[in-house]
PDB file of C-alpha atoms in Angstrom:
ATOM      1  CA  UNK H  10      -0.862  -8.168 -18.207  1.00 53.00           C
ATOM      2  CA  UNK H  11       1.930  -5.669 -18.858  1.00 66.00           C
ATOM      3  CA  UNK H  12      -0.081  -3.023 -16.972  1.00 80.00           C
ATOM      4  CA  UNK H  13      -0.358  -5.336 -13.929  1.00 85.00           C
ATOM      5  CA  UNK H  14       3.420  -5.629 -13.719  1.00 90.00           C
ATOM      6  CA  UNK H  15       3.826  -1.840 -13.743  1.00 93.00           C
ATOM      7  CA  UNK H  16       1.163  -1.460 -11.063  1.00 94.00           C
ATOM      8  CA  UNK H  17       2.800  -4.157  -8.926  1.00 92.00           C
ATOM      9  CA  UNK H  18       6.250  -2.660  -9.398  1.00 95.00           C
ATOM     10  CA  UNK H  19       5.038   0.807  -8.431  1.00 95.00           C
ATOM     11  CA  UNK H  20       3.246  -0.616  -5.401  1.00 96.00           C
ATOM     12  CA  UNK H  21       6.318  -2.562  -4.277  1.00 96.00           C
ATOM     13  CA  UNK H  22       8.604   0.444  -4.710  1.00 96.00           C
ATOM     14  CA  UNK H  23       6.355   2.710  -2.631  1.00 96.00           C
ATOM     15  CA  UNK H  24       5.775   0.082   0.065  1.00 96.00           C
ATOM     16  CA  UNK H  25       9.502  -0.548   0.400  1.00 96.00           C
ATOM     17  CA  UNK H  26      10.254   3.194   0.488  1.00 94.00           C
ATOM     18  CA  UNK H  27       7.633   3.638   3.211  1.00 93.00           C
ATOM     19  CA  UNK H  28       8.858   0.665   5.215  1.00 95.00           C
ATOM     20  CA  UNK H  29      12.535   1.653   4.958  1.00 93.00           C
ATOM     21  CA  UNK H  30      11.646   5.249   5.793  1.00 88.00           C
ATOM     22  CA  UNK H  31       9.828   4.029   8.900  1.00 88.00           C
ATOM     23  CA  UNK H  32      12.766   1.807   9.825  1.00 91.00           C
ATOM     24  CA  UNK H  33      15.177   4.709   9.368  1.00 88.00           C
ATOM     25  CA  UNK H  34      13.157   7.042  11.596  1.00 85.00           C
ATOM     26  CA  UNK H  35      12.653   4.242  14.140  1.00 89.00           C
ATOM     27  CA  UNK H  36      16.394   3.591  14.239  1.00 90.00           C
ATOM     28  CA  UNK H  37      17.030   7.325  14.647  1.00 85.00           C
ATOM     29  CA  UNK H  38      14.584   7.278  17.543  1.00 85.00           C
ATOM     30  CA  UNK H  39      16.430   4.383  19.179  1.00 88.00           C
ATOM     31  CA  UNK H  40      19.687   6.328  18.865  1.00 88.00           C
ATOM     32  CA  UNK H  41      18.225   9.491  20.378  1.00 84.00           C
ATOM     33  CA  UNK H  42      16.298  11.452  17.729  1.00 78.00           C
ATOM     34  CA  UNK H  43      12.785  12.414  18.846  1.00 76.00           C
ATOM     35  CA  UNK H  44       9.703  10.725  17.414  1.00 78.00           C
ATOM     36  CA  UNK H  45       6.179  11.733  18.532  1.00 79.00           C
ATOM     37  CA  UNK H  46       4.541   9.225  20.874  1.00 81.00           C
ATOM     38  CA  UNK H  47       1.118   7.639  20.910  1.00 80.00           C
ATOM     39  CA  UNK H  48       0.637   6.943  24.612  1.00 86.00           C
ATOM     40  CA  UNK H  49       4.027   5.338  25.376  1.00 88.00           C
ATOM     41  CA  UNK H  50       4.801   3.947  21.881  1.00 89.00           C
ATOM     42  CA  UNK H  51       6.764   6.046  19.380  1.00 89.00           C
ATOM     43  CA  UNK H  52       4.560   6.635  16.328  1.00 89.00           C
ATOM     44  CA  UNK H  53       7.452   5.838  13.983  1.00 87.00           C
ATOM     45  CA  UNK H  54       7.343   2.218  15.240  1.00 92.00           C
ATOM     46  CA  UNK H  55       3.603   2.025  14.594  1.00 93.00           C
ATOM     47  CA  UNK H  56       4.034   3.407  11.067  1.00 93.00           C
ATOM     48  CA  UNK H  57       6.821   0.907  10.329  1.00 94.00           C
ATOM     49  CA  UNK H  58       4.566  -1.928  11.507  1.00 96.00           C
ATOM     50  CA  UNK H  59       1.696  -0.573   9.372  1.00 97.00           C
ATOM     51  CA  UNK H  60       3.875  -0.551   6.246  1.00 96.00           C
ATOM     52  CA  UNK H  61       4.941  -4.089   7.190  1.00 96.00           C
ATOM     53  CA  UNK H  62       1.296  -5.168   7.218  1.00 95.00           C
ATOM     54  CA  UNK H  63       0.808  -3.655   3.769  1.00 95.00           C
ATOM     55  CA  UNK H  64       3.849  -5.544   2.479  1.00 95.00           C
ATOM     56  CA  UNK H  65       2.487  -8.740   4.046  1.00 93.00           C
ATOM     57  CA  UNK H  66      -0.818  -8.170   2.236  1.00 90.00           C
ATOM     58  CA  UNK H  67       0.976  -8.219  -1.103  1.00 89.00           C
ATOM     59  CA  UNK H  68       2.976 -11.329  -0.199  1.00 90.00           C
ATOM     60  CA  UNK H  69       0.059 -13.353   1.237  1.00 84.00           C
ATOM     61  CA  UNK H  70      -1.402 -15.812  -1.247  1.00 79.00           C
ATOM     62  CA  UNK H  71      -4.766 -16.157   0.516  1.00 75.00           C
ATOM     63  CA  UNK H  72      -7.004 -13.740  -1.374  1.00 67.00           C
ATOM     64  CA  UNK H  73      -9.441 -13.427   1.520  1.00 70.00           C
ATOM     65  CA  UNK H  74      -6.741 -12.074   3.861  1.00 78.00           C
ATOM     66  CA  UNK H  75      -5.143  -9.621   1.449  1.00 79.00           C
ATOM     67  CA  UNK H  76      -7.575  -6.806   1.983  1.00 84.00           C
ATOM     68  CA  UNK H  77      -7.695  -7.268   5.765  1.00 90.00           C
ATOM     69  CA  UNK H  78      -3.941  -6.948   6.191  1.00 92.00           C
ATOM     70  CA  UNK H  79      -3.780  -4.096   3.719  1.00 93.00           C
ATOM     71  CA  UNK H  80      -6.738  -2.251   5.249  1.00 94.00           C
ATOM     72  CA  UNK H  81      -5.352  -2.533   8.770  1.00 95.00           C
ATOM     73  CA  UNK H  82      -1.892  -1.326   7.771  1.00 96.00           C
ATOM     74  CA  UNK H  83      -3.072   1.355   5.376  1.00 97.00           C
ATOM     75  CA  UNK H  84      -5.736   2.663   7.748  1.00 97.00           C
ATOM     76  CA  UNK H  85      -3.329   3.042  10.661  1.00 96.00           C
ATOM     77  CA  UNK H  86      -0.638   4.666   8.515  1.00 96.00           C
ATOM     78  CA  UNK H  87      -3.171   6.969   6.829  1.00 97.00           C
ATOM     79  CA  UNK H  88      -4.702   8.169  10.108  1.00 96.00           C
ATOM     80  CA  UNK H  89      -1.246   8.873  11.535  1.00 93.00           C
ATOM     81  CA  UNK H  90      -0.074  10.656   8.368  1.00 93.00           C
ATOM     82  CA  UNK H  91      -3.279  12.702   8.117  1.00 95.00           C
ATOM     83  CA  UNK H  92      -3.279  13.619  11.814  1.00 92.00           C
ATOM     84  CA  UNK H  93       0.431  14.472  11.687  1.00 89.00           C
ATOM     85  CA  UNK H  94      -0.019  16.579   8.559  1.00 92.00           C
ATOM     86  CA  UNK H  95      -2.886  18.538  10.103  1.00 94.00           C
ATOM     87  CA  UNK H  96      -0.958  19.024  13.336  1.00 90.00           C
ATOM     88  CA  UNK H  97       2.130  20.079  11.354  1.00 88.00           C
ATOM     89  CA  UNK H  98       0.089  22.689   9.509  1.00 89.00           C
ATOM     90  CA  UNK H  99      -1.670  24.006  12.614  1.00 91.00           C
ATOM     91  CA  UNK H 100       1.492  24.112  14.741  1.00 86.00           C
ATOM     92  CA  UNK H 101       3.576  25.724  12.023  1.00 81.00           C
ATOM     93  CA  UNK H 102       6.094  22.873  11.960  1.00 75.00           C
ATOM     94  CA  UNK H 103       8.099  20.748  14.333  1.00 75.00           C
ATOM     95  CA  UNK H 104       5.485  18.035  14.810  1.00 78.00           C
ATOM     96  CA  UNK H 105       6.639  15.389  12.302  1.00 79.00           C
ATOM     97  CA  UNK H 106      10.124  13.998  11.735  1.00 74.00           C
ATOM     98  CA  UNK H 107      11.679  15.609   8.668  1.00 74.00           C
ATOM     99  CA  UNK H 108      13.032  14.119   5.476  1.00 65.00           C
ATOM    100  CA  UNK H 109      16.508  15.253   6.484  1.00 59.00           C
ATOM    101  CA  UNK H 110      16.257  13.346   9.776  1.00 53.00           C
ATOM    102  CA  UNK H 111      15.062  14.449  13.189  1.00 49.00           C
ATOM    103  CA  UNK H 112      12.444  17.040  13.962  1.00 48.00           C
ATOM    104  CA  UNK H 113      12.254  20.174  11.841  1.00 45.00           C
ATOM    105  CA  UNK H 114      13.424  23.438  13.235  1.00 43.00           C
ATOM    106  CA  UNK H 115      11.974  26.774  12.189  1.00 41.00           C
ATOM    107  CA  UNK H 116      14.906  27.465   9.864  1.00 40.00           C
ATOM    108  CA  UNK H 117      14.886  24.046   8.174  1.00 52.00           C
ATOM    109  CA  UNK H 118      13.583  23.589   4.641  1.00 61.00           C
ATOM    110  CA  UNK H 119      13.217  19.812   4.833  1.00 76.00           C
ATOM    111  CA  UNK H 120       9.844  18.212   4.140  1.00 82.00           C
ATOM    112  CA  UNK H 121       7.887  16.704   7.050  1.00 84.00           C
ATOM    113  CA  UNK H 122       7.674  12.936   6.645  1.00 81.00           C
ATOM    114  CA  UNK H 123       3.961  12.953   7.458  1.00 85.00           C
ATOM    115  CA  UNK H 124       3.336  14.957   4.234  1.00 90.00           C
ATOM    116  CA  UNK H 125       5.398  12.504   2.194  1.00 89.00           C
ATOM    117  CA  UNK H 126       3.747   9.506   3.827  1.00 90.00           C
ATOM    118  CA  UNK H 127       0.261  10.933   3.239  1.00 94.00           C
ATOM    119  CA  UNK H 128       0.951  11.462  -0.467  1.00 95.00           C
ATOM    120  CA  UNK H 129       2.509   8.004  -0.813  1.00 95.00           C
ATOM    121  CA  UNK H 130      -0.406   6.353   0.981  1.00 97.00           C
ATOM    122  CA  UNK H 131      -2.945   7.821  -1.439  1.00 97.00           C
ATOM    123  CA  UNK H 132      -0.939   6.457  -4.383  1.00 97.00           C
ATOM    124  CA  UNK H 133      -0.410   3.110  -2.610  1.00 97.00           C
ATOM    125  CA  UNK H 134      -4.168   2.754  -2.100  1.00 96.00           C
ATOM    126  CA  UNK H 135      -4.856   3.381  -5.781  1.00 96.00           C
ATOM    127  CA  UNK H 136      -2.168   0.918  -6.872  1.00 95.00           C
ATOM    128  CA  UNK H 137      -3.379  -1.759  -4.440  1.00 93.00           C
ATOM    129  CA  UNK H 138      -6.980  -1.401  -5.616  1.00 92.00           C
ATOM    130  CA  UNK H 139      -5.951  -1.543  -9.287  1.00 93.00           C
ATOM    131  CA  UNK H 140      -3.543  -4.454  -8.785  1.00 89.00           C
ATOM    132  CA  UNK H 141      -3.651  -7.069  -6.018  1.00 87.00           C
ATOM    133  CA  UNK H 142      -7.163  -6.267  -4.779  1.00 84.00           C
ATOM    134  CA  UNK H 143      -8.688  -6.312  -8.256  1.00 86.00           C
ATOM    135  CA  UNK H 144      -6.996  -9.626  -9.057  1.00 84.00           C
ATOM    136  CA  UNK H 145      -8.168 -11.124  -5.741  1.00 80.00           C
ATOM    137  CA  UNK H 146     -11.736 -10.040  -6.510  1.00 80.00           C
ATOM    138  CA  UNK H 147     -11.506 -11.598  -9.962  1.00 81.00           C
ATOM    139  CA  UNK H 148     -10.391 -14.913  -8.414  1.00 76.00           C
ATOM    140  CA  UNK H 149     -13.258 -14.834  -5.886  1.00 74.00           C
ATOM    141  CA  UNK H 150     -15.750 -14.018  -8.635  1.00 76.00           C
ATOM    142  CA  UNK H 151     -14.442 -16.828 -10.830  1.00 73.00           C
ATOM    143  CA  UNK H 152     -13.270 -14.529 -13.643  1.00 66.00           C
TER     144      UNK H 152
END
């Protein structure tokens, strides 16, 4: 039981960091900082929404819906983070918003947010599978 609380705490911390990071970049975009677009929607808004879905999956009591909300949010955020990370590597920088705010310039040493998000999403997946998803499966299996 003690292990479940640590898993849940770690999951909550990373989900909140991701959500607040998305909100911060989205707000910066509203106030003029660039954010890459997917068609006509800034990607930072999509990522914020995806982290919101993951948070909703942890809050939702209905065990059948947990994995759907989580999968939708995680999948969208993961594809964006992976695509952004690959593009960042291939372009030599300037594709993803940076940890210091705004887009990176060639002389900046800040870390692209897509790298941070990708790493966090891998850990979030592991924590979700070990925590809320495992418990939901146990309830469905009558354990």
